[in-house]
Tab-separated table of C-alpha atoms in Angstrom:
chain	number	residue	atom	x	y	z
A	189	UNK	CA	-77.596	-26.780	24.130
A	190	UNK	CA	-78.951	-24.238	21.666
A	191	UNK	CA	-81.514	-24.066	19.771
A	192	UNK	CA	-82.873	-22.260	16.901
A	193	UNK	CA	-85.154	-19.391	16.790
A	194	UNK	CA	-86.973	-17.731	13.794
A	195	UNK	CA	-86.261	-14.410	12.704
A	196	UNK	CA	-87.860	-12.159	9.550
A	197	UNK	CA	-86.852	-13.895	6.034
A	198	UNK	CA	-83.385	-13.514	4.741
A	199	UNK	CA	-81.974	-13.655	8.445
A	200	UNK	CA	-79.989	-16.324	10.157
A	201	UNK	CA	-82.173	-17.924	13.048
A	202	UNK	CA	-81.703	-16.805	16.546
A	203	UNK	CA	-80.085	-19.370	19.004
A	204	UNK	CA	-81.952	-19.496	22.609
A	205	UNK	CA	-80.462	-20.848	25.210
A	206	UNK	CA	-82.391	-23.943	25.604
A	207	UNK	CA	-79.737	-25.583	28.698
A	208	UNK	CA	-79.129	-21.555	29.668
A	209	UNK	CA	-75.771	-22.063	27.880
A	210	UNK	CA	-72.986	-19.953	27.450
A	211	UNK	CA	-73.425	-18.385	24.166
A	212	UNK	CA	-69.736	-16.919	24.001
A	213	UNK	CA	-67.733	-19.653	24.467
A	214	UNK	CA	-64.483	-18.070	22.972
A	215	UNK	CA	-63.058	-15.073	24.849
A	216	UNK	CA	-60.354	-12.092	24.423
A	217	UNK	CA	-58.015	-12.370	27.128
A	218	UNK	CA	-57.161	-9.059	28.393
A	219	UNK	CA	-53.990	-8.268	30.845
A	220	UNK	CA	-54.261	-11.420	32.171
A	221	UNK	CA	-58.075	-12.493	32.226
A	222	UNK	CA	-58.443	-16.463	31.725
A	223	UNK	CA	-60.035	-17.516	28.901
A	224	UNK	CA	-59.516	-17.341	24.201
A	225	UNK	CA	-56.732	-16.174	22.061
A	226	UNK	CA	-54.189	-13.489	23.755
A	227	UNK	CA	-55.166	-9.912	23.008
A	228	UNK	CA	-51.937	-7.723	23.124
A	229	UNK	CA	-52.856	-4.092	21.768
A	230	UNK	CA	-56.569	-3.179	24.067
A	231	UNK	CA	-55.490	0.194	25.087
A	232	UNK	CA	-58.469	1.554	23.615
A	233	UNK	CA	-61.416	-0.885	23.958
A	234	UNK	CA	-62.151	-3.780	26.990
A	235	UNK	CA	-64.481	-6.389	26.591
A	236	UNK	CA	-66.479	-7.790	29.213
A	237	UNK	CA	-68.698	-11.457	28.770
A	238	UNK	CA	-71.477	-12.467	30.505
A	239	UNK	CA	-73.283	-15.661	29.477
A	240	UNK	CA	-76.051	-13.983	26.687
A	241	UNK	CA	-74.419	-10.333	26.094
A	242	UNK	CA	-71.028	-8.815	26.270
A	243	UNK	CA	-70.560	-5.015	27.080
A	244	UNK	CA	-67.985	-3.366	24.849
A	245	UNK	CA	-66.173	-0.300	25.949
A	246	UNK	CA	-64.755	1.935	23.451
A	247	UNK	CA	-62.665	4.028	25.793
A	248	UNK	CA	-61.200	6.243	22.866
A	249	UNK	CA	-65.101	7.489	22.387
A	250	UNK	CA	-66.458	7.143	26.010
A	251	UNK	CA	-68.561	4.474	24.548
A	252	UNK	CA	-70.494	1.450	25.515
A	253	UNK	CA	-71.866	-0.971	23.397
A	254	UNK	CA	-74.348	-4.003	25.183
A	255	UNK	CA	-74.345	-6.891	22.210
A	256	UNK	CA	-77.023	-9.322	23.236
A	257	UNK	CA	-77.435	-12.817	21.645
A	258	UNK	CA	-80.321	-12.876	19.280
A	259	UNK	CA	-82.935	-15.050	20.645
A	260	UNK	CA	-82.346	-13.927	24.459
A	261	UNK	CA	-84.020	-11.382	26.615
A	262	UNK	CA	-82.790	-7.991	26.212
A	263	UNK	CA	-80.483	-6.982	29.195
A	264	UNK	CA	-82.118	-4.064	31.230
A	265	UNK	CA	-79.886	-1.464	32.987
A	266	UNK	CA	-76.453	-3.000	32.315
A	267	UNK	CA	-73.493	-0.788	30.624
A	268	UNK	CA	-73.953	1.974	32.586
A	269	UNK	CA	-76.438	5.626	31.093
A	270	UNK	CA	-76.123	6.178	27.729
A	271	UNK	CA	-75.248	2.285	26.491
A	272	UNK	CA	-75.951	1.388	23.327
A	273	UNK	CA	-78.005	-2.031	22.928
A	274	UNK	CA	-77.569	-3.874	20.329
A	275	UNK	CA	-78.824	-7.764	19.343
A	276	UNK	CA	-76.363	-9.976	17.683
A	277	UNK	CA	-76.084	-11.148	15.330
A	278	UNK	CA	-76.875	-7.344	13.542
A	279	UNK	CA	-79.955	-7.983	11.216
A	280	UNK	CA	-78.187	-5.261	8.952
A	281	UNK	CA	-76.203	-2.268	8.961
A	282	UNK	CA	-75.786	1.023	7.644
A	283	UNK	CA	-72.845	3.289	6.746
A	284	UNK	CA	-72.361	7.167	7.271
A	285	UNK	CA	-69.721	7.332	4.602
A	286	UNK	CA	-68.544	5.642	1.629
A	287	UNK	CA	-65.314	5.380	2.672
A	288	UNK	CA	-66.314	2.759	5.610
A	289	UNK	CA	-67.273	0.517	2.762
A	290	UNK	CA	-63.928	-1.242	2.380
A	291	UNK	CA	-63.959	-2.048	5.880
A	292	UNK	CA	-66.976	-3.697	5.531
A	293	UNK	CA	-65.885	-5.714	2.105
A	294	UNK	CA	-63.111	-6.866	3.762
A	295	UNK	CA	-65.434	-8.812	6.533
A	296	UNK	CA	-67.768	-10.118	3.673
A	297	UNK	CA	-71.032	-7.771	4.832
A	298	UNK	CA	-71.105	-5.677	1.715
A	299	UNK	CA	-73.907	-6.609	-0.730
A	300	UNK	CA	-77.759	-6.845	-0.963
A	301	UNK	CA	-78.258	-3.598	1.028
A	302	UNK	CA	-80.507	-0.705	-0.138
A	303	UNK	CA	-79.151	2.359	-1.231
């Protein structure tokens, strides 16, 4: 199972995988891939899991995004040059533009920051 791991005040712990667990149990299903809730418009994005990080492709941007649980070992020379590591759950965020703002609202992430 997991367990929890501390992280700097005012963040939720880290889970490590204490039985090497699978730490993203629910899955996008994409043109056919077993696994989650059906995923019917990924034209522009695919998703791929591995058992402590996904790798996100934004294909619209020629973008890749490694998201690596918090509490794991970063993963070293995955995504391909020029992917963007990230550890998840995000510690905090920032925002080029005010008009991104709603978007974040509207998942419950606005608040608290500094300005």
């Amino acid at each position: 199972g997991a367990e929890a791991a501390a992280r700097p005040a005012g963040q939720a712990e880290c889970r490590t995988a204490g039985g090497g667990g699978d730490f993203f149990p629910t899955r996008s299903r994409y043109a056919g891939v077993a696994g989650g809730p059906a995923v019917d418009v990924a034209e522009l994005f695919t998703v791929e899991y591995f058992p402590s990080y996904k790798v996100v492709r934004n294909l619209a941007a020629n973008e890749t995004l490694v998201l690596y649980q918090c509490g794991t070992e970063r993963p070293e020379g995955v995504g391909g040059p020029g992917a963007k590591v990230f550890e998840v759950p995000l510690a905090g965020l920032s925002l080029e533009a005010t008009t991104q703002l709603p978007y974040v609202e509207r998942l419950g992430l606005a608040g608290g920051g500094q300005h």
